[in-house]
mmCIF file of C-alpha atoms in Angstrom:
data_model
loop_
_atom_site.group_PDB
_atom_site.id
_atom_site.type_symbol
_atom_site.label_atom_id
_atom_site.label_comp_id
_atom_site.label_asym_id
_atom_site.label_seq_id
_atom_site.Cartn_x
_atom_site.Cartn_y
_atom_site.Cartn_z
ATOM 1 C CA UNK N 1 48.207 147.305 18.366
ATOM 2 C CA UNK N 2 45.607 144.902 16.953
ATOM 3 C CA UNK N 3 47.068 145.239 13.436
ATOM 4 C CA UNK N 4 50.569 144.450 14.694
ATOM 5 C CA UNK N 5 49.278 141.505 16.724
ATOM 6 C CA UNK N 6 47.470 140.110 13.686
ATOM 7 C CA UNK N 7 50.598 140.405 11.562
ATOM 8 C CA UNK N 8 52.682 138.623 14.152
ATOM 9 C CA UNK N 9 50.219 135.745 14.494
ATOM 10 C CA UNK N 10 49.740 135.026 10.784
ATOM 11 C CA UNK N 11 52.847 132.882 10.227
ATOM 12 C CA UNK N 12 51.930 130.510 13.079
ATOM 13 C CA UNK N 13 49.247 128.577 11.205
ATOM 14 C CA UNK N 14 51.543 127.388 8.390
ATOM 15 C CA UNK N 15 54.162 126.349 10.960
ATOM 16 C CA UNK N 16 51.611 124.342 12.936
ATOM 17 C CA UNK N 17 50.223 122.764 9.760
ATOM 18 C CA UNK N 18 53.735 121.889 8.608
ATOM 19 C CA UNK N 19 54.550 120.382 12.018
ATOM 20 C CA UNK N 20 51.368 118.325 11.966
ATOM 21 C CA UNK N 21 52.165 117.003 8.478
ATOM 22 C CA UNK N 22 55.683 116.141 9.613
ATOM 23 C CA UNK N 23 54.424 114.139 12.616
ATOM 24 C CA UNK N 24 51.860 112.370 10.408
ATOM 25 C CA UNK N 25 54.621 111.499 7.951
ATOM 26 C CA UNK N 26 56.657 109.917 10.746
ATOM 27 C CA UNK N 27 53.585 107.853 11.762
ATOM 28 C CA UNK N 28 53.155 106.628 8.200
ATOM 29 C CA UNK N 29 56.844 105.709 8.076
ATOM 30 C CA UNK N 30 56.416 103.624 11.235
ATOM 31 C CA UNK N 31 53.507 101.745 9.700
ATOM 32 C CA UNK N 32 55.451 101.146 6.496
ATOM 33 C CA UNK N 33 58.323 99.866 8.621
ATOM 34 C CA UNK N 34 55.957 97.417 10.338
ATOM 35 C CA UNK N 35 54.715 96.202 6.960
ATOM 36 C CA UNK N 36 58.326 95.707 5.851
ATOM 37 C CA UNK N 37 59.091 93.674 9.005
ATOM 38 C CA UNK N 38 55.960 91.571 8.485
ATOM 39 C CA UNK N 39 56.865 90.943 4.849
ATOM 40 C CA UNK N 40 60.390 89.904 5.838
ATOM 41 C CA UNK N 41 59.069 87.399 8.389
ATOM 42 C CA UNK N 42 56.630 85.976 5.839
ATOM 43 C CA UNK N 43 59.339 85.547 3.200
ATOM 44 C CA UNK N 44 61.819 83.883 5.566
ATOM 45 C CA UNK N 45 59.290 81.459 7.074
ATOM 46 C CA UNK N 46 57.515 80.614 3.801
ATOM 47 C CA UNK N 47 60.828 79.622 2.224
ATOM 48 C CA UNK N 48 61.385 77.058 4.990
ATOM 49 C CA UNK N 49 57.732 76.056 5.442
ATOM 50 C CA UNK N 50 55.765 76.492 2.163
ATOM 51 C CA UNK N 51 52.405 75.766 3.809
ATOM 52 C CA UNK N 52 52.863 78.926 5.898
ATOM 53 C CA UNK N 53 51.172 80.905 3.092
ATOM 54 C CA UNK N 54 48.186 78.569 2.913
ATOM 55 C CA UNK N 55 44.791 80.231 3.426
ATOM 56 C CA UNK N 56 44.027 77.978 6.390
ATOM 57 C CA UNK N 57 47.230 78.988 8.150
ATOM 58 C CA UNK N 58 46.745 82.695 7.437
ATOM 59 C CA UNK N 59 43.216 82.416 8.828
ATOM 60 C CA UNK N 60 44.598 80.771 11.973
ATOM 61 C CA UNK N 61 47.016 83.648 12.463
ATOM 62 C CA UNK N 62 44.215 86.211 12.251
ATOM 63 C CA UNK N 63 42.018 84.138 14.574
ATOM 64 C CA UNK N 64 44.835 83.878 17.103
ATOM 65 C CA UNK N 65 45.232 87.671 17.304
ATOM 66 C CA UNK N 66 41.569 88.718 17.007
ATOM 67 C CA UNK N 67 40.931 88.837 20.778
ATOM 68 C CA UNK N 68 44.397 90.278 21.397
ATOM 69 C CA UNK N 69 43.647 93.057 18.879
ATOM 70 C CA UNK N 70 40.368 93.999 20.598
ATOM 71 C CA UNK N 71 42.088 94.335 23.977
ATOM 72 C CA UNK N 72 45.042 96.175 22.382
ATOM 73 C CA UNK N 73 42.683 98.806 20.933
ATOM 74 C CA UNK N 74 41.465 99.565 24.461
ATOM 75 C CA UNK N 75 45.036 99.618 25.757
ATOM 76 C CA UNK N 76 45.985 102.044 22.995
ATOM 77 C CA UNK N 77 43.588 104.786 24.074
ATOM 78 C CA UNK N 78 44.919 104.437 27.632
ATOM 79 C CA UNK N 79 48.577 104.630 26.561
ATOM 80 C CA UNK N 80 47.872 107.702 24.426
ATOM 81 C CA UNK N 81 47.241 109.606 27.676
ATOM 82 C CA UNK N 82 50.614 108.575 29.188
ATOM 83 C CA UNK N 83 49.039 105.786 31.233
ATOM 84 C CA UNK N 84 48.988 101.996 31.016
ATOM 85 C CA UNK N 85 46.493 99.302 32.019
ATOM 86 C CA UNK N 86 48.211 96.161 33.305
ATOM 87 C CA UNK N 87 44.972 94.606 34.530
ATOM 88 C CA UNK N 88 43.575 93.769 31.077
ATOM 89 C CA UNK N 89 44.417 90.051 31.296
ATOM 90 C CA UNK N 90 42.668 89.716 34.646
ATOM 91 C CA UNK N 91 39.572 91.564 33.389
ATOM 92 C CA UNK N 92 39.377 89.301 30.333
ATOM 93 C CA UNK N 93 39.809 86.199 32.483
ATOM 94 C CA UNK N 94 37.196 87.256 35.050
ATOM 95 C CA UNK N 95 34.572 88.204 32.447
ATOM 96 C CA UNK N 96 35.264 84.987 30.519
ATOM 97 C CA UNK N 97 34.550 82.907 33.606
ATOM 98 C CA UNK N 98 31.442 84.920 34.551
ATOM 99 C CA UNK N 99 30.018 84.582 31.028
ATOM 100 C CA UNK N 100 30.763 80.851 30.731
ATOM 101 C CA UNK N 101 29.594 80.053 34.277
ATOM 102 C CA UNK N 102 26.343 81.979 33.766
ATOM 103 C CA UNK N 103 25.606 79.903 30.674
ATOM 104 C CA UNK N 104 26.548 76.742 32.522
ATOM 105 C CA UNK N 105 23.938 77.500 35.212
ATOM 106 C CA UNK N 106 21.350 78.997 32.820
ATOM 107 C CA UNK N 107 21.885 77.498 29.324
ATOM 108 C CA UNK N 108 18.779 79.190 27.933
ATOM 109 C CA UNK N 109 20.158 82.696 28.535
ATOM 110 C CA UNK N 110 20.243 84.779 25.370
ATOM 111 C CA UNK N 111 23.767 85.175 23.976
ATOM 112 C CA UNK N 112 23.229 88.909 23.461
ATOM 113 C CA UNK N 113 22.465 89.257 27.171
ATOM 114 C CA UNK N 114 25.641 87.327 27.977
ATOM 115 C CA UNK N 115 27.637 89.686 25.772
ATOM 116 C CA UNK N 116 26.040 92.670 27.526
ATOM 117 C CA UNK N 117 26.804 91.116 30.910
ATOM 118 C CA UNK N 118 30.460 90.690 29.989
ATOM 119 C CA UNK N 119 30.686 94.280 28.711
ATOM 120 C CA UNK N 120 29.031 95.648 31.863
ATOM 121 C CA UNK N 121 31.379 93.696 34.145
ATOM 122 C CA UNK N 122 34.387 94.856 32.125
ATOM 123 C CA UNK N 123 33.125 98.442 32.150
ATOM 124 C CA UNK N 124 32.711 98.350 35.939
ATOM 125 C CA UNK N 125 36.211 96.982 36.470
ATOM 126 C CA UNK N 126 37.612 99.583 34.077
ATOM 127 C CA UNK N 127 35.781 102.288 36.031
ATOM 128 C CA UNK N 128 37.579 101.143 39.199
ATOM 129 C CA UNK N 129 40.908 101.668 37.423
ATOM 130 C CA UNK N 130 39.729 105.010 36.076
ATOM 131 C CA UNK N 131 38.697 106.300 39.487
ATOM 132 C CA UNK N 132 42.002 105.300 41.085
ATOM 133 C CA UNK N 133 44.125 106.801 38.297
ATOM 134 C CA UNK N 134 41.991 109.711 37.061
ATOM 135 C CA UNK N 135 40.721 110.987 40.397
ATOM 136 C CA UNK N 136 42.960 109.316 42.978
ATOM 137 C CA UNK N 137 46.044 110.453 41.034
ATOM 138 C CA UNK N 138 47.734 107.104 41.683
ATOM 139 C CA UNK N 139 50.316 106.287 38.961
ATOM 140 C CA UNK N 140 48.631 103.972 36.462
ATOM 141 C CA UNK N 141 51.398 101.378 36.489
ATOM 142 C CA UNK N 142 51.025 101.006 40.284
ATOM 143 C CA UNK N 143 47.217 101.133 40.343
ATOM 144 C CA UNK N 144 46.652 98.601 37.569
ATOM 145 C CA UNK N 145 49.394 96.296 38.851
ATOM 146 C CA UNK N 146 47.381 96.176 42.069
ATOM 147 C CA UNK N 147 44.033 95.617 40.364
ATOM 148 C CA UNK N 148 45.630 92.937 38.175
ATOM 149 C CA UNK N 149 46.022 90.819 41.312
ATOM 150 C CA UNK N 150 42.740 91.943 42.886
ATOM 151 C CA UNK N 151 40.673 91.020 39.814
ATOM 152 C CA UNK N 152 42.542 87.729 39.400
ATOM 153 C CA UNK N 153 41.896 87.011 43.082
ATOM 154 C CA UNK N 154 38.171 87.604 42.537
ATOM 155 C CA UNK N 155 38.352 85.171 39.636
ATOM 156 C CA UNK N 156 39.895 82.485 41.848
ATOM 157 C CA UNK N 157 37.300 83.136 44.562
ATOM 158 C CA UNK N 158 34.428 82.724 42.111
ATOM 159 C CA UNK N 159 35.891 79.698 40.337
ATOM 160 C CA UNK N 160 36.994 77.940 43.501
ATOM 161 C CA UNK N 161 39.204 75.561 41.544
ATOM 162 C CA UNK N 162 36.392 74.638 39.130
ATOM 163 C CA UNK N 163 36.268 75.073 35.369
ATOM 164 C CA UNK N 164 33.610 75.392 32.716
ATOM 165 C CA UNK N 165 34.026 73.084 29.718
ATOM 166 C CA UNK N 166 32.617 73.112 26.209
ATOM 167 C CA UNK N 167 30.133 70.389 27.149
ATOM 168 C CA UNK N 168 28.570 72.606 29.818
ATOM 169 C CA UNK N 169 27.710 75.627 27.637
ATOM 170 C CA UNK N 170 25.235 75.851 24.737
ATOM 171 C CA UNK N 171 26.406 75.514 21.137
ATOM 172 C CA UNK N 172 25.098 79.016 20.417
ATOM 173 C CA UNK N 173 27.836 80.408 22.677
ATOM 174 C CA UNK N 174 30.610 78.401 21.036
ATOM 175 C CA UNK N 175 29.249 79.513 17.671
ATOM 176 C CA UNK N 176 30.555 83.033 18.375
ATOM 177 C CA UNK N 177 34.011 81.663 17.617
ATOM 178 C CA UNK N 178 33.137 79.154 14.897
ATOM 179 C CA UNK N 179 30.537 80.992 12.795
ATOM 180 C CA UNK N 180 31.657 82.430 9.465
ATOM 181 C CA UNK N 181 30.044 85.388 7.722
ATOM 182 C CA UNK N 182 30.668 85.404 3.963
ATOM 183 C CA UNK N 183 33.520 82.985 4.620
ATOM 184 C CA UNK N 184 35.163 85.202 7.257
ATOM 185 C CA UNK N 185 35.257 83.999 10.891
ATOM 186 C CA UNK N 186 33.073 86.103 13.185
ATOM 187 C CA UNK N 187 35.981 86.699 15.611
ATOM 188 C CA UNK N 188 37.958 88.448 12.885
ATOM 189 C CA UNK N 189 34.934 90.561 11.967
ATOM 190 C CA UNK N 190 34.484 91.610 15.609
ATOM 191 C CA UNK N 191 38.119 92.739 15.735
ATOM 192 C CA UNK N 192 37.883 94.650 12.439
ATOM 193 C CA UNK N 193 34.684 96.446 13.501
ATOM 194 C CA UNK N 194 36.213 97.483 16.847
ATOM 195 C CA UNK N 195 39.371 98.722 15.097
ATOM 196 C CA UNK N 196 37.387 100.753 12.546
ATOM 197 C CA UNK N 197 35.154 102.357 15.189
ATOM 198 C CA UNK N 198 38.065 103.497 17.338
ATOM 199 C CA UNK N 199 40.122 104.585 14.337
ATOM 200 C CA UNK N 200 37.253 106.893 13.391
ATOM 201 C CA UNK N 201 36.801 108.167 16.969
ATOM 202 C CA UNK N 202 40.490 108.927 17.475
ATOM 203 C CA UNK N 203 40.863 110.640 14.123
ATOM 204 C CA UNK N 204 37.644 112.627 13.794
ATOM 205 C CA UNK N 205 36.081 113.113 17.235
ATOM 206 C CA UNK N 206 36.930 116.009 19.524
ATOM 207 C CA UNK N 207 37.590 113.683 22.452
ATOM 208 C CA UNK N 208 39.948 111.598 20.312
ATOM 209 C CA UNK N 209 42.038 114.650 19.451
ATOM 210 C CA UNK N 210 42.038 115.678 23.107
ATOM 211 C CA UNK N 211 43.518 112.302 24.108
ATOM 212 C CA UNK N 212 46.508 113.019 21.875
ATOM 213 C CA UNK N 213 46.765 116.500 23.395
ATOM 214 C CA UNK N 214 46.801 115.102 26.946
ATOM 215 C CA UNK N 215 49.539 112.646 26.064
ATOM 216 C CA UNK N 216 51.618 115.206 24.175
ATOM 217 C CA UNK N 217 51.512 117.900 26.861
ATOM 218 C CA UNK N 218 49.280 117.411 29.941
ATOM 219 C CA UNK N 219 49.970 120.911 31.310
ATOM 220 C CA UNK N 220 49.107 122.636 28.038
ATOM 221 C CA UNK N 221 45.985 120.494 27.671
ATOM 222 C CA UNK N 222 44.843 121.595 31.128
ATOM 223 C CA UNK N 223 45.493 125.250 30.317
ATOM 224 C CA UNK N 224 43.239 125.143 27.232
ATOM 225 C CA UNK N 225 40.384 123.674 29.264
ATOM 226 C CA UNK N 226 40.629 119.951 28.473
ATOM 227 C CA UNK N 227 39.169 117.978 31.376
ATOM 228 C CA UNK N 228 41.959 115.453 31.665
ATOM 229 C CA UNK N 229 40.550 113.621 34.697
ATOM 230 C CA UNK N 230 37.298 112.802 32.930
ATOM 231 C CA UNK N 231 39.009 111.745 29.721
ATOM 232 C CA UNK N 232 41.539 109.532 31.516
ATOM 233 C CA UNK N 233 38.671 107.988 33.471
ATOM 234 C CA UNK N 234 36.859 107.413 30.179
ATOM 235 C CA UNK N 235 39.844 105.671 28.568
ATOM 236 C CA UNK N 236 40.010 103.124 31.387
ATOM 237 C CA UNK N 237 36.244 102.593 31.189
ATOM 238 C CA UNK N 238 36.469 101.942 27.436
ATOM 239 C CA UNK N 239 39.467 99.662 27.943
ATOM 240 C CA UNK N 240 37.460 97.687 30.503
ATOM 241 C CA UNK N 241 34.464 97.553 28.172
ATOM 242 C CA UNK N 242 36.557 96.078 25.353
ATOM 243 C CA UNK N 243 38.156 93.628 27.793
ATOM 244 C CA UNK N 244 34.646 92.543 28.794
ATOM 245 C CA UNK N 245 33.748 91.893 25.164
ATOM 246 C CA UNK N 246 37.061 90.085 24.669
ATOM 247 C CA UNK N 247 36.342 87.956 27.745
ATOM 248 C CA UNK N 248 33.036 86.753 26.312
ATOM 249 C CA UNK N 249 34.768 85.900 23.026
ATOM 250 C CA UNK N 250 37.640 84.228 24.885
ATOM 251 C CA UNK N 251 35.216 81.813 26.541
ATOM 252 C CA UNK N 252 33.608 81.032 23.190
ATOM 253 C CA UNK N 253 36.941 80.446 21.428
ATOM 254 C CA UNK N 254 38.750 78.368 24.039
ATOM 255 C CA UNK N 255 35.628 76.685 25.470
ATOM 256 C CA UNK N 256 37.320 75.522 28.681
ATOM 257 C CA UNK N 257 37.494 78.418 31.140
ATOM 258 C CA UNK N 258 38.951 78.491 34.648
ATOM 259 C CA UNK N 259 40.498 81.071 36.976
ATOM 260 C CA UNK N 260 43.729 81.108 34.965
ATOM 261 C CA UNK N 261 42.068 82.193 31.717
ATOM 262 C CA UNK N 262 43.971 84.937 29.853
ATOM 263 C CA UNK N 263 46.890 84.845 32.317
ATOM 264 C CA UNK N 264 49.821 86.771 30.850
ATOM 265 C CA UNK N 265 47.683 88.432 28.188
ATOM 266 C CA UNK N 266 48.759 91.873 29.441
ATOM 267 C CA UNK N 267 52.343 91.295 28.246
ATOM 268 C CA UNK N 268 51.160 90.411 24.741
ATOM 269 C CA UNK N 269 48.820 93.413 24.676
ATOM 270 C CA UNK N 270 51.488 95.897 25.764
ATOM 271 C CA UNK N 271 53.885 94.336 23.253
ATOM 272 C CA UNK N 272 51.350 94.729 20.423
ATOM 273 C CA UNK N 273 50.736 98.367 21.380
ATOM 274 C CA UNK N 274 54.357 99.497 21.602
ATOM 275 C CA UNK N 275 55.515 97.384 18.650
ATOM 276 C CA UNK N 276 52.628 98.970 16.733
ATOM 277 C CA UNK N 277 54.202 102.391 17.161
ATOM 278 C CA UNK N 278 52.166 103.841 20.026
ATOM 279 C CA UNK N 279 54.534 105.998 22.054
ATOM 280 C CA UNK N 280 54.670 104.620 25.603
ATOM 281 C CA UNK N 281 55.168 108.231 26.731
ATOM 282 C CA UNK N 282 51.815 109.154 25.189
ATOM 283 C CA UNK N 283 50.643 111.507 22.472
ATOM 284 C CA UNK N 284 51.219 109.499 19.286
ATOM 285 C CA UNK N 285 50.181 106.259 17.644
ATOM 286 C CA UNK N 286 47.435 104.790 15.491
ATOM 287 C CA UNK N 287 45.036 101.853 15.667
ATOM 288 C CA UNK N 288 46.342 100.629 12.291
ATOM 289 C CA UNK N 289 49.849 100.422 13.722
ATOM 290 C CA UNK N 290 48.588 98.466 16.737
ATOM 291 C CA UNK N 291 46.753 95.969 14.526
ATOM 292 C CA UNK N 292 49.938 95.506 12.478
ATOM 293 C CA UNK N 293 51.865 95.011 15.727
ATOM 294 C CA UNK N 294 49.400 92.315 16.825
ATOM 295 C CA UNK N 295 49.645 90.588 13.431
ATOM 296 C CA UNK N 296 53.448 90.592 13.633
ATOM 297 C CA UNK N 297 53.363 88.984 17.088
ATOM 298 C CA UNK N 298 50.778 86.443 15.918
ATOM 299 C CA UNK N 299 52.875 85.653 12.855
ATOM 300 C CA UNK N 300 55.966 85.103 15.008
ATOM 301 C CA UNK N 301 54.002 82.784 17.318
ATOM 302 C CA UNK N 302 52.692 80.812 14.356
ATOM 303 C CA UNK N 303 56.162 80.677 12.795
ATOM 304 C CA UNK N 304 57.676 79.210 15.973
ATOM 305 C CA UNK N 305 55.075 76.427 15.857
ATOM 306 C CA UNK N 306 55.652 75.624 12.193
ATOM 307 C CA UNK N 307 59.423 75.699 12.624
ATOM 308 C CA UNK N 308 59.022 73.410 15.667
ATOM 309 C CA UNK N 309 60.829 75.817 17.959
ATOM 310 C CA UNK N 310 60.113 76.121 21.679
ATOM 311 C CA UNK N 311 57.201 78.418 22.542
ATOM 312 C CA UNK N 312 59.298 79.673 25.469
ATOM 313 C CA UNK N 313 61.026 81.826 22.866
ATOM 314 C CA UNK N 314 57.771 83.750 22.399
ATOM 315 C CA UNK N 315 57.984 85.460 25.793
ATOM 316 C CA UNK N 316 61.607 86.361 25.158
ATOM 317 C CA UNK N 317 60.671 87.795 21.756
ATOM 318 C CA UNK N 318 57.761 89.765 23.241
ATOM 319 C CA UNK N 319 60.041 91.230 25.921
ATOM 320 C CA UNK N 320 62.747 92.083 23.399
ATOM 321 C CA UNK N 321 60.153 93.683 21.123
ATOM 322 C CA UNK N 322 58.919 95.899 23.972
ATOM 323 C CA UNK N 323 62.472 97.018 24.820
ATOM 324 C CA UNK N 324 63.304 97.705 21.174
ATOM 325 C CA UNK N 325 60.056 99.591 20.547
ATOM 326 C CA UNK N 326 60.359 101.771 23.666
ATOM 327 C CA UNK N 327 63.985 102.592 22.835
ATOM 328 C CA UNK N 328 63.042 103.440 19.250
ATOM 329 C CA UNK N 329 60.129 105.587 20.455
ATOM 330 C CA UNK N 330 62.412 107.549 22.772
ATOM 331 C CA UNK N 331 64.857 108.133 19.911
ATOM 332 C CA UNK N 332 62.112 109.161 17.465
ATOM 333 C CA UNK N 333 60.489 111.483 20.037
ATOM 334 C CA UNK N 334 63.768 113.327 20.662
ATOM 335 C CA UNK N 335 64.463 113.507 16.921
ATOM 336 C CA UNK N 336 60.999 114.938 16.174
ATOM 337 C CA UNK N 337 61.345 117.546 18.928
ATOM 338 C CA UNK N 338 64.715 118.688 17.557
ATOM 339 C CA UNK N 339 63.349 118.915 14.005
ATOM 340 C CA UNK N 340 60.228 120.819 15.080
ATOM 341 C CA UNK N 341 62.295 123.212 17.185
ATOM 342 C CA UNK N 342 64.608 123.843 14.235
ATOM 343 C CA UNK N 343 61.606 124.504 11.972
ATOM 344 C CA UNK N 344 60.130 127.008 14.431
ATOM 345 C CA UNK N 345 63.444 128.822 14.772
ATOM 346 C CA UNK N 346 63.663 129.176 10.994
#
């Protein structure tokens, strides 16, 4: 019996390995497609506006998406588990105001402590989302839509119609956005470091692989002993943590902070994630793809400005990009399932 069982099980490993390589190939094709789209946009715009390819303009594009990219990385790990966090804009706005207002009242506070404060506040707010979704079993889209308004309401209560301006915070805080390290703006470096850390964690850590498993097949993940509740809770906590960091950087970059800070950021973040190839139904996607998605959106925004077109088009483009990406994901998911099923049957 054991010999027969062993013989029957041997062919499974090559099939699984082949399936994994096939899925990875599709992911690489998505990223190459994003690069092709980005290249096309660059060519079209640079022909009409030659200064588009200037180093200063390219730096502005990367600066404009640095904070977006940090928040999108956190959103990515949530979406991988078949969930979504719509409260990210409110968390960024609330932490931005708390950080800036704390420095307004206590200018001598160490900037590192301010960064830690923002991260702790973001982590706490993310934990609220995680508890409601992971343990309360409330659908994420409903739970985070609610906390979006709750957190924004807290922001309005704290701000009370006031704002913090650049003149009311120390230069050391504003320097977070203006300092350059080896000629590279610190904001861009922050975004790159965050992206590299989470790329490594998703690809090589056990928990990272389990997130993909939860998104691919929650029932199967539960059967093999993956503690989905804890991991889903953890994704929202990490998303909140990154939003807290982004909030501190938001205050430093835009200087003037009020209760409306980062309003609407959630739409841009979700757009960057789905345009970047992360399946909204969970289980697939990469940080590299998300960063490319954010760069594409930032490039489109910059192009509209240079071409002197209305910025109202940006929201329409973001919405259209989400619809197109979700539709494409659904098509690709069905196509992959058919191909994998055909391979197994052979």
